[in-house]
Coordinates of C-alpha atoms in Angstrom, one line a residue:
M1369 CA 0.0 0.0 0.0
N1370 CA 1.1 3.5 -0.7
W1371 CA 0.5 5.4 2.5
Q1372 CA 1.2 8.8 1.1
D1373 CA -1.7 11.1 1.9
K1374 CA -3.9 8.2 3.1
K1375 CA -6.5 9.5 5.5
V1376 CA -6.0 7.4 8.6
L1377 CA -7.8 7.4 11.9
I1378 CA -6.1 6.0 15.0
T1379 CA -8.1 5.6 18.2
G1380 CA -6.1 5.3 21.4
A1381 CA -3.4 7.3 19.7
G1382 CA -2.2 8.7 23.0
G1383 CA -1.5 5.2 24.3
F1384 CA 1.6 3.1 24.3
I1385 CA 1.1 1.2 21.0
G1386 CA -1.1 3.9 19.5
S1387 CA 1.5 6.6 19.8
R1388 CA 4.2 4.5 18.1
L1389 CA 1.8 3.5 15.3
T1390 CA 0.9 7.2 14.9
E1391 CA 4.6 8.1 14.5
R1392 CA 5.3 5.3 12.0
L1393 CA 2.3 6.2 9.8
V1394 CA 3.3 9.8 9.7
E1395 CA 6.7 8.7 8.6
L1396 CA 5.1 6.7 5.8
G1397 CA 3.3 9.8 4.6
A1398 CA -0.2 9.2 5.9
R1399 CA -2.5 12.0 7.0
V1400 CA -3.3 10.9 10.6
R1401 CA -6.3 11.9 12.7
A1402 CA -5.2 11.0 16.2
A1403 CA -8.1 10.3 18.6
V1404 CA -7.2 10.7 22.3
R1405 CA -9.4 10.6 25.3
Y1406 CA -10.6 14.0 26.3
N1407 CA -9.2 15.6 29.5
S1408 CA -9.3 19.2 30.7
R1409 CA -5.5 19.3 30.8
N1410 CA -5.3 19.0 27.0
D1411 CA -2.9 16.1 27.6
W1412 CA -2.3 14.0 24.6
G1413 CA -0.7 11.1 26.4
L1414 CA 2.4 9.6 24.9
L1415 CA 1.9 11.7 21.7
E1416 CA 3.5 14.5 23.8
L1417 CA 6.9 12.7 23.6
L1418 CA 6.9 12.5 19.8
P1419 CA 9.2 14.8 17.8
A1420 CA 7.7 18.3 17.2
E1421 CA 7.5 17.8 13.4
I1422 CA 5.4 14.6 13.9
K1423 CA 3.0 16.3 16.3
A1424 CA 2.7 19.3 14.0
S1425 CA 1.4 17.1 11.2
L1426 CA -1.3 15.4 13.3
E1427 CA -5.0 16.3 13.5
I1428 CA -5.7 15.7 17.2
S1429 CA -9.3 14.8 18.1
P1430 CA -10.1 14.6 21.9
G1431 CA -13.2 12.8 22.9
D1432 CA -14.7 9.6 24.2
I1433 CA -15.6 6.5 22.1
T1434 CA -18.6 5.8 24.3
D1435 CA -20.2 8.8 22.7
P1436 CA -21.8 7.7 19.3
F1437 CA -22.2 11.3 18.1
W1438 CA -18.5 12.0 18.6
T1439 CA -17.4 8.8 16.9
A1440 CA -19.5 9.5 13.9
R1441 CA -17.8 12.8 13.4
L1442 CA -14.4 11.2 14.2
V1443 CA -14.7 8.7 11.4
A1444 CA -16.0 11.1 8.7
G1445 CA -13.6 11.5 5.8
C1446 CA -11.2 8.7 6.9
E1447 CA -10.3 5.8 4.6
I1448 CA -8.5 3.5 7.1
I1449 CA -9.2 3.0 10.8
F1450 CA -6.9 1.5 13.4
H1451 CA -8.9 0.9 16.6
L1452 CA -6.7 0.7 19.6
A1453 CA -8.8 2.7 22.2
A1454 CA -9.6 0.5 25.2
L1455 CA -9.4 0.1 28.9
I1456 CA -6.7 -2.5 29.4
A1457 CA -5.6 -2.8 33.0
I1458 CA -6.7 -6.3 34.3
P1459 CA -6.5 -5.4 38.0
Y1460 CA -8.6 -2.3 37.4
S1461 CA -11.2 -4.4 35.6
Y1462 CA -12.0 -6.2 38.9
V1463 CA -12.7 -2.7 40.4
A1464 CA -14.7 -1.1 37.5
P1465 CA -16.1 -3.8 35.2
A1466 CA -18.9 -1.7 33.9
Q1467 CA -16.4 0.8 32.6
F1468 CA -14.7 -1.9 30.6
V1469 CA -17.9 -3.0 29.0
A1470 CA -18.8 0.6 28.2
V1471 CA -15.4 1.5 26.6
N1472 CA -14.4 -1.9 25.1
C1473 CA -17.8 -3.1 23.9
T1474 CA -20.0 -0.1 23.4
G1475 CA -17.1 2.1 22.3
T1476 CA -16.2 -0.5 19.7
L1477 CA -19.8 -0.9 18.6
N1478 CA -20.0 2.9 18.1
L1479 CA -16.9 2.9 16.0
L1480 CA -17.9 -0.1 13.9
E1481 CA -21.3 1.5 13.1
A1482 CA -19.7 4.8 12.2
A1483 CA -17.2 3.0 10.0
R1484 CA -20.1 1.1 8.3
R1485 CA -22.0 4.3 7.6
A1486 CA -18.9 6.0 6.3
A1487 CA -18.0 3.0 4.0
V1488 CA -14.3 2.9 5.1
E1489 CA -11.8 0.9 3.1
C1490 CA -10.3 -1.0 6.1
F1491 CA -10.9 -1.3 9.8
V1492 CA -8.1 -2.9 11.9
H1493 CA -9.5 -4.0 15.3
T1494 CA -7.2 -4.7 18.3
S1495 CA -7.7 -7.8 20.3
T1496 CA -5.5 -9.3 23.0
S1497 CA -4.0 -12.7 23.9
E1498 CA -5.9 -12.4 27.2
T1499 CA -9.0 -13.5 25.3
Y1500 CA -7.5 -17.1 25.2
G1501 CA -7.2 -17.4 29.0
T1502 CA -4.7 -20.0 30.3
A1503 CA -3.4 -22.0 27.4
Q1504 CA -5.3 -25.3 26.8
Y1505 CA -2.5 -26.2 24.4
T1506 CA 0.7 -24.4 23.2
P1507 CA 1.6 -22.7 21.0
I1508 CA -1.8 -20.9 20.9
D1509 CA -3.2 -20.6 17.4
E1510 CA -6.3 -18.6 16.4
K1511 CA -8.6 -21.7 16.8
H1512 CA -7.8 -21.9 20.5
P1513 CA -11.0 -21.5 22.6
L1514 CA -11.7 -18.0 24.1
R1515 CA -12.2 -17.7 27.9
G1516 CA -13.0 -14.6 29.9
Q1517 CA -10.8 -15.1 33.0
S1518 CA -11.2 -11.4 33.9
P1519 CA -13.7 -8.6 33.1
Y1520 CA -11.1 -7.1 30.8
A1521 CA -10.8 -10.4 28.8
A1522 CA -14.6 -10.8 28.7
S1523 CA -15.0 -7.2 27.4
K1524 CA -12.4 -7.8 24.7
I1525 CA -14.0 -11.1 23.6
G1526 CA -17.3 -9.1 23.2
A1527 CA -15.5 -6.4 21.2
D1528 CA -13.8 -9.0 19.0
K1529 CA -17.2 -10.7 18.3
L1530 CA -18.8 -7.4 17.5
A1531 CA -16.0 -6.8 14.9
E1532 CA -16.6 -10.3 13.5
S1533 CA -20.3 -9.7 13.3
Y1534 CA -19.9 -6.4 11.3
Y1535 CA -17.7 -8.3 8.8
L1536 CA -20.2 -11.2 8.4
S1537 CA -23.4 -9.2 8.7
F1538 CA -22.6 -6.0 6.8
G1539 CA -19.5 -6.8 4.8
L1540 CA -17.4 -4.2 6.7
P1541 CA -13.7 -4.9 5.8
V1542 CA -12.6 -5.7 9.4
A1543 CA -9.4 -7.5 10.4
T1544 CA -8.6 -8.4 14.0
L1545 CA -5.0 -8.3 15.2
R1546 CA -4.4 -10.2 18.4
P1547 CA -1.0 -9.2 19.9
F1548 CA 0.5 -11.1 22.8
N1549 CA 2.4 -9.2 25.5
T1550 CA 3.7 -6.0 23.9
F1551 CA 6.4 -4.1 25.7
G1552 CA 8.9 -1.3 25.1
P1553 CA 9.8 2.3 25.7
G1554 CA 6.9 4.4 26.9
Q1555 CA 4.8 1.6 28.5
S1556 CA 3.4 2.4 31.9
A1557 CA 4.2 0.6 35.1
R1558 CA 0.7 -1.0 34.8
A1559 CA 2.6 -3.6 32.8
V1560 CA 5.1 -6.0 34.4
I1561 CA 8.3 -5.2 32.5
P1562 CA 8.2 -1.4 33.3
T1563 CA 7.2 -2.3 36.9
I1564 CA 10.3 -4.5 37.3
I1565 CA 12.6 -1.9 35.7
C1566 CA 11.4 1.2 37.6
Q1567 CA 11.5 -0.7 41.0
G1568 CA 14.9 -2.1 40.2
L1569 CA 16.3 1.4 39.4
D1570 CA 14.9 2.8 42.6
S1571 CA 15.5 0.1 45.3
E1572 CA 17.1 -3.2 46.1
E1573 CA 13.7 -4.9 46.3
I1574 CA 11.3 -5.6 43.5
R1575 CA 7.7 -6.5 44.5
L1576 CA 5.7 -8.6 42.0
G1577 CA 2.7 -10.9 41.9
L1578 CA 3.1 -14.6 40.9
L1579 CA 6.4 -15.4 39.3
T1580 CA 5.4 -18.6 37.6
P1581 CA 3.0 -17.4 34.8
R1582 CA 4.6 -17.6 31.4
R1583 CA 4.2 -14.8 28.8
D1584 CA 5.2 -14.2 25.2
F1585 CA 6.7 -10.7 25.0
L1586 CA 6.8 -8.8 21.8
F1587 CA 8.6 -5.5 21.2
V1588 CA 6.4 -2.6 20.3
Q1589 CA 8.2 -1.9 17.0
D1590 CA 7.2 -5.5 15.9
T1591 CA 3.6 -4.9 17.1
V1592 CA 3.4 -1.7 15.0
A1593 CA 4.7 -3.5 12.0
G1594 CA 2.0 -6.1 12.5
F1595 CA -0.7 -3.4 12.5
I1596 CA 0.6 -1.9 9.2
K1597 CA 0.9 -5.3 7.5
M1598 CA -2.7 -6.1 8.6
A1599 CA -4.0 -3.0 6.8
E1600 CA -1.9 -3.7 3.8
S1601 CA -3.3 -7.3 3.3
P1602 CA -6.6 -7.8 1.6
A1603 CA -6.4 -11.4 2.6
A1604 CA -6.5 -10.4 6.3
M1605 CA -10.1 -9.0 6.0
G1606 CA -12.4 -11.1 8.1
E1607 CA -9.5 -12.8 9.8
V1608 CA -8.2 -12.9 13.4
I1609 CA -4.4 -13.0 13.4
N1610 CA -2.0 -13.6 16.3
I1611 CA 1.3 -11.8 16.6
G1612 CA 3.9 -12.7 19.2
S1613 CA 7.5 -13.8 19.4
G1614 CA 6.7 -17.5 19.7
I1615 CA 9.0 -17.7 22.8
G1616 CA 7.7 -18.1 26.3
V1617 CA 9.3 -16.8 29.5
S1618 CA 8.1 -16.8 33.1
I1619 CA 7.7 -13.6 35.0
G1620 CA 10.4 -14.8 37.4
E1621 CA 12.8 -15.4 34.5
V1622 CA 12.2 -12.0 32.9
A1623 CA 12.7 -10.4 36.3
Q1624 CA 16.0 -12.1 36.6
R1625 CA 17.1 -11.0 33.1
I1626 CA 16.2 -7.4 34.0
T1627 CA 18.0 -7.4 37.3
D1628 CA 21.1 -8.8 35.5
L1629 CA 20.9 -6.0 33.0
L1630 CA 20.6 -3.5 35.9
G1631 CA 23.8 -5.0 37.6
G1632 CA 22.3 -7.7 39.8
G1633 CA 21.9 -7.8 43.5
K1634 CA 18.1 -7.2 43.5
K1635 CA 15.7 -9.2 45.7
V1636 CA 12.5 -10.2 44.0
V1637 CA 9.5 -10.6 46.4
Q1638 CA 6.1 -12.0 45.7
D1639 CA 3.5 -9.6 47.0
E1640 CA 0.0 -11.1 47.6
V1641 CA -1.6 -7.6 47.0
R1642 CA -0.5 -8.0 43.4
F1643 CA -2.0 -11.5 42.9
R1644 CA -5.0 -12.0 40.6
P1645 CA -7.9 -14.1 42.0
P1646 CA -6.7 -17.7 41.6
D1647 CA -9.2 -18.7 38.8
S1648 CA -8.6 -15.4 37.0
E1649 CA -4.8 -15.8 36.7
V1650 CA -3.7 -16.7 33.2
M1651 CA -0.8 -19.2 33.7
E1652 CA 0.5 -19.4 30.2
L1653 CA 0.4 -17.5 26.9
L1654 CA 2.6 -18.6 24.0
C1655 CA 1.9 -17.4 20.5
D1656 CA 1.6 -19.5 17.4
N1657 CA 2.5 -16.8 14.8
R1658 CA 2.5 -19.0 11.7
K1659 CA -0.7 -17.3 10.3
A1660 CA 0.9 -13.9 10.5
R1661 CA 4.1 -15.2 8.9
T1662 CA 2.2 -16.7 6.0
L1663 CA -0.7 -14.3 5.5
L1664 CA 1.0 -11.0 6.4
D1665 CA 4.7 -11.8 5.6
W1666 CA 5.3 -10.6 9.2
Q1667 CA 7.9 -11.8 11.7
P1668 CA 9.4 -10.4 14.8
Q1669 CA 12.7 -8.5 14.4
V1670 CA 13.7 -7.5 17.9
S1671 CA 14.9 -9.9 20.6
L1672 CA 13.7 -9.8 24.2
E1673 CA 17.1 -8.7 25.4
Q1674 CA 17.3 -5.9 22.8
G1675 CA 13.9 -4.8 23.8
L1676 CA 14.7 -4.8 27.5
Q1677 CA 17.8 -2.7 26.9
A1678 CA 15.8 -0.1 25.0
T1679 CA 13.1 -0.1 27.7
I1680 CA 15.6 0.3 30.5
S1681 CA 17.2 3.2 28.7
F1682 CA 13.8 5.0 28.2
I1683 CA 12.9 4.6 31.9
R1684 CA 16.3 5.8 33.0
E1685 CA 15.8 9.0 31.0
H1686 CA 12.1 9.5 32.1
R1687 CA 12.2 8.6 35.8
E1688 CA 9.7 11.3 36.4
R1689 CA 7.0 9.4 34.6
Y1690 CA 7.1 6.5 37.1
K1691 CA 6.1 6.0 40.7
P1692 CA 8.1 2.9 41.7
G1693 CA 6.8 2.9 45.3
T1694 CA 3.1 2.7 44.2
Y1695 CA 1.3 -0.4 42.9
N1696 CA -0.2 0.8 39.6
I1697 CA -3.3 -1.2 38.8

């Protein structure tokens, strides 16, 4: 696809992945409308950290995807939509499940309907590996059963099925990308890798939840490449496609790798406050990425260690963005 002057909408543009996708599409020549959640501070999230020339080229649209009138105006005139706006923090979903349904389900419905009415060329919807729950077999392919082990996962399953329904019912060209555990510079301490790093830079003790769950970590640059490949592939329409490294590592193992990169000597402690409810904990996620390799000609380029080094460097340079003494749900 020639991205030059393509009219692209990115929801969740102020977030971790959304801001990096925004930056890359501007570099490719797209005309990007960046949707960010409204706040009275006029804070654009991680878009604030982008180079000035990138920010100057953006059309920033603050609002809330739970408002169908705003989403209709948001979509108008756009050719391609990347839908990343979501509530994503699993511990917070135990506290405020209705918000997760409102944003992740109703918000997605609003956007799908607006896209249908606007007859967009392509709608890339964002899923999550959490929709699989604890692996019933590994590696996890796209035929693996879905299981809502948290209100967050349940809300994303609902959103994914709404996207599927709009493809099957109305012929909307929707493709669903299902990333595994994305990490990298800019990610908040809500996620485990920044949590480990910012605590390790601040003290000799690192407090975590269970250390035994296994995850498939994918560097944000590779996730962004997956989004772009998805939009460029007509064969992806109507499909759900996993992207992940295909390599599993336990939380304890990744904590050890990070502490080694920080110079060692750190004590890792399991903190029960950070545990998920027992039946809600997802014990293993390991991606089968063969469909992405075949259908999208996509494959990961950045190793876990390279990504950890880049993330450590970012957090060292932006210590003011993190509160290592606070459990960020």
